[in-house]
Amino acid sequence: GGGTRKIGYEDYYEFQSPLMQQAAQLTTMGEKKLLQQALKLSSQEAHRMRVRLQDVPDAPLFRPTPKEFEDPIRYIRSLHPIGERWGIVRVIPPPGWDPGFAIDPKTYRFPTR
């Protein structure tokens, strides 16, 4: 069809001087080569590292009180330094905690593109 077309990087590339096009291509080729080397080394390293699941430490576990969990977002933010250090934390909400539901699933519509 004859609709409108977005102008992308390819269009910009067409207007560059031949020398700039060649430099961009070399950079892309160099990046691809570096990426291939990194993937190869990563794969080799993964084969050398045989980790048993029982050797992986458990994530820090938190069981907040109802008072601590009145503002769940604030509570979770307070754990940021620990999560940053460990990479993950587990939070088990207090018994009976009910976050409710902020939208009516029967009437709410998600926007689409």
PDB file of C-alpha atoms in Angstrom:
ATOM      1  CA  GLY A   1       0.000   0.000   0.000  1.00  0.00           C
ATOM      2  CA  GLY A   2       0.962   3.603  -0.385  1.00  0.00           C
ATOM      3  CA  GLY A   3       0.612   4.660   3.263  1.00  0.00           C
ATOM      4  CA  THR A   4       2.985   6.844   5.166  1.00  0.00           C
ATOM      5  CA  ARG A   5       6.227   5.319   6.329  1.00  0.00           C
ATOM      6  CA  LYS A   6       8.191   6.203   9.448  1.00  0.00           C
ATOM      7  CA  ILE A   7      11.699   7.467   8.875  1.00  0.00           C
ATOM      8  CA  GLY A   8      14.159   5.245  10.695  1.00  0.00           C
ATOM      9  CA  TYR A   9      17.867   4.724  11.096  1.00  0.00           C
ATOM     10  CA  GLU A  10      18.097   3.098   7.659  1.00  0.00           C
ATOM     11  CA  ASP A  11      16.951   6.346   6.048  1.00  0.00           C
ATOM     12  CA  TYR A  12      19.558   8.319   7.962  1.00  0.00           C
ATOM     13  CA  TYR A  13      22.176   5.772   6.977  1.00  0.00           C
ATOM     14  CA  GLU A  14      21.411   6.336   3.267  1.00  0.00           C
ATOM     15  CA  PHE A  15      22.276  10.032   3.565  1.00  0.00           C
ATOM     16  CA  GLN A  16      25.615   9.532   5.294  1.00  0.00           C
ATOM     17  CA  SER A  17      28.845   9.872   3.359  1.00  0.00           C
ATOM     18  CA  PRO A  18      30.365   6.586   2.091  1.00  0.00           C
ATOM     19  CA  LEU A  19      33.174   6.968   4.643  1.00  0.00           C
ATOM     20  CA  MET A  20      30.663   7.298   7.517  1.00  0.00           C
ATOM     21  CA  GLN A  21      28.721   4.307   6.212  1.00  0.00           C
ATOM     22  CA  GLN A  22      31.906   2.244   6.138  1.00  0.00           C
ATOM     23  CA  ALA A  23      32.855   3.339   9.684  1.00  0.00           C
ATOM     24  CA  ALA A  24      29.378   2.448  10.961  1.00  0.00           C
ATOM     25  CA  GLN A  25      29.619  -0.955   9.306  1.00  0.00           C
ATOM     26  CA  LEU A  26      33.045  -1.610  10.846  1.00  0.00           C
ATOM     27  CA  THR A  27      31.727  -0.623  14.270  1.00  0.00           C
ATOM     28  CA  THR A  28      28.794  -2.980  13.847  1.00  0.00           C
ATOM     29  CA  MET A  29      31.111  -5.778  12.704  1.00  0.00           C
ATOM     30  CA  GLY A  30      33.434  -5.093  15.651  1.00  0.00           C
ATOM     31  CA  GLU A  31      30.533  -5.099  18.086  1.00  0.00           C
ATOM     32  CA  LYS A  32      29.257  -8.372  16.650  1.00  0.00           C
ATOM     33  CA  LYS A  33      32.702  -9.931  17.006  1.00  0.00           C
ATOM     34  CA  LEU A  34      33.019  -8.729  20.610  1.00  0.00           C
ATOM     35  CA  LEU A  35      29.532 -10.025  21.395  1.00  0.00           C
ATOM     36  CA  GLN A  36      30.356 -13.428  19.878  1.00  0.00           C
ATOM     37  CA  GLN A  37      33.540 -13.608  21.970  1.00  0.00           C
ATOM     38  CA  ALA A  38      31.656 -12.629  25.129  1.00  0.00           C
ATOM     39  CA  LEU A  39      28.973 -15.252  24.489  1.00  0.00           C
ATOM     40  CA  LYS A  40      31.604 -17.921  23.868  1.00  0.00           C
ATOM     41  CA  LEU A  41      33.475 -17.051  27.084  1.00  0.00           C
ATOM     42  CA  SER A  42      30.218 -16.907  29.028  1.00  0.00           C
ATOM     43  CA  SER A  43      29.231 -20.334  27.743  1.00  0.00           C
ATOM     44  CA  GLN A  44      32.636 -21.761  28.668  1.00  0.00           C
ATOM     45  CA  GLU A  45      32.433 -20.210  32.124  1.00  0.00           C
ATOM     46  CA  ALA A  46      28.941 -21.638  32.650  1.00  0.00           C
ATOM     47  CA  HIS A  47      30.220 -25.126  31.876  1.00  0.00           C
ATOM     48  CA  ARG A  48      33.027 -24.754  34.419  1.00  0.00           C
ATOM     49  CA  MET A  49      30.656 -23.555  37.128  1.00  0.00           C
ATOM     50  CA  ARG A  50      28.676 -26.554  38.248  1.00  0.00           C
ATOM     51  CA  VAL A  51      26.509 -25.317  41.082  1.00  0.00           C
ATOM     52  CA  ARG A  52      24.302 -27.580  43.084  1.00  0.00           C
ATOM     53  CA  LEU A  53      20.958 -26.085  44.041  1.00  0.00           C
ATOM     54  CA  GLN A  54      21.538 -26.896  47.698  1.00  0.00           C
ATOM     55  CA  ASP A  55      24.702 -24.736  47.561  1.00  0.00           C
ATOM     56  CA  VAL A  56      22.717 -21.621  46.610  1.00  0.00           C
ATOM     57  CA  PRO A  57      21.762 -19.666  49.754  1.00  0.00           C
ATOM     58  CA  ASP A  58      18.116 -18.931  50.438  1.00  0.00           C
ATOM     59  CA  ALA A  59      16.906 -15.412  49.811  1.00  0.00           C
ATOM     60  CA  PRO A  60      16.375 -13.323  52.944  1.00  0.00           C
ATOM     61  CA  LEU A  61      12.811 -13.918  54.184  1.00  0.00           C
ATOM     62  CA  PHE A  62      10.697 -11.244  55.871  1.00  0.00           C
ATOM     63  CA  ARG A  63       7.380 -11.683  57.662  1.00  0.00           C
ATOM     64  CA  PRO A  64       6.178  -8.165  58.492  1.00  0.00           C
ATOM     65  CA  THR A  65       3.621  -7.486  61.202  1.00  0.00           C
ATOM     66  CA  PRO A  66       0.264  -5.997  60.182  1.00  0.00           C
ATOM     67  CA  LYS A  67       1.490  -2.634  61.539  1.00  0.00           C
ATOM     68  CA  GLU A  68       4.717  -2.789  59.478  1.00  0.00           C
ATOM     69  CA  PHE A  69       2.727  -3.747  56.384  1.00  0.00           C
ATOM     70  CA  GLU A  70       0.114  -0.967  56.608  1.00  0.00           C
ATOM     71  CA  ASP A  71       2.009   0.705  53.765  1.00  0.00           C
ATOM     72  CA  PRO A  72       3.397  -2.230  51.728  1.00  0.00           C
ATOM     73  CA  ILE A  73       5.301  -0.010  49.290  1.00  0.00           C
ATOM     74  CA  ARG A  74       7.095   1.805  52.115  1.00  0.00           C
ATOM     75  CA  TYR A  75       7.899  -1.538  53.750  1.00  0.00           C
ATOM     76  CA  ILE A  76       9.306  -2.980  50.525  1.00  0.00           C
ATOM     77  CA  ARG A  77      11.338   0.191  49.935  1.00  0.00           C
ATOM     78  CA  SER A  78      12.817  -0.216  53.408  1.00  0.00           C
ATOM     79  CA  LEU A  79      14.230  -3.561  52.276  1.00  0.00           C
ATOM     80  CA  HIS A  80      16.042  -2.003  49.309  1.00  0.00           C
ATOM     81  CA  PRO A  81      19.560  -2.156  50.825  1.00  0.00           C
ATOM     82  CA  ILE A  82      19.112  -5.834  51.629  1.00  0.00           C
ATOM     83  CA  GLY A  83      17.619  -6.591  48.208  1.00  0.00           C
ATOM     84  CA  GLU A  84      20.448  -4.717  46.548  1.00  0.00           C
ATOM     85  CA  ARG A  85      23.013  -6.802  48.403  1.00  0.00           C
ATOM     86  CA  TRP A  86      21.328 -10.185  47.910  1.00  0.00           C
ATOM     87  CA  GLY A  87      19.667  -9.541  44.556  1.00  0.00           C
ATOM     88  CA  ILE A  88      16.292 -10.666  45.881  1.00  0.00           C
ATOM     89  CA  VAL A  89      14.194 -10.785  49.037  1.00  0.00           C
ATOM     90  CA  ARG A  90      11.074 -12.729  49.973  1.00  0.00           C
ATOM     91  CA  VAL A  91       8.216 -10.994  51.729  1.00  0.00           C
ATOM     92  CA  ILE A  92       5.336 -12.981  53.161  1.00  0.00           C
ATOM     93  CA  PRO A  93       2.460 -10.628  54.020  1.00  0.00           C
ATOM     94  CA  PRO A  94       0.940 -10.923  57.477  1.00  0.00           C
ATOM     95  CA  PRO A  95      -1.950 -13.373  57.923  1.00  0.00           C
ATOM     96  CA  GLY A  96      -5.263 -11.896  56.828  1.00  0.00           C
ATOM     97  CA  TRP A  97      -3.689  -9.167  54.683  1.00  0.00           C
ATOM     98  CA  ASP A  98      -6.074  -8.313  51.866  1.00  0.00           C
ATOM     99  CA  PRO A  99      -4.813  -5.772  49.343  1.00  0.00           C
ATOM    100  CA  GLY A 100      -8.214  -5.375  47.756  1.00  0.00           C
ATOM    101  CA  PHE A 101      -8.578  -4.710  44.058  1.00  0.00           C
ATOM    102  CA  ALA A 102      -8.188  -1.195  42.681  1.00  0.00           C
ATOM    103  CA  ILE A 103     -10.212  -1.698  39.494  1.00  0.00           C
ATOM    104  CA  ASP A 104     -13.478  -3.327  38.524  1.00  0.00           C
ATOM    105  CA  PRO A 105     -12.461  -6.155  36.167  1.00  0.00           C
ATOM    106  CA  LYS A 106     -15.959  -6.208  34.641  1.00  0.00           C
ATOM    107  CA  THR A 107     -15.800  -2.619  33.413  1.00  0.00           C
ATOM    108  CA  TYR A 108     -12.082  -1.765  33.156  1.00  0.00           C
ATOM    109  CA  ARG A 109     -10.596  -1.907  29.659  1.00  0.00           C
ATOM    110  CA  PHE A 110      -6.883  -1.985  28.951  1.00  0.00           C
ATOM    111  CA  PRO A 111      -5.794   0.455  26.248  1.00  0.00           C
ATOM    112  CA  THR A 112      -4.414  -1.167  23.103  1.00  0.00           C
ATOM    113  CA  ARG A 113      -2.215   0.236  20.411  1.00  0.00           C
TER     114      ARG A 113
END
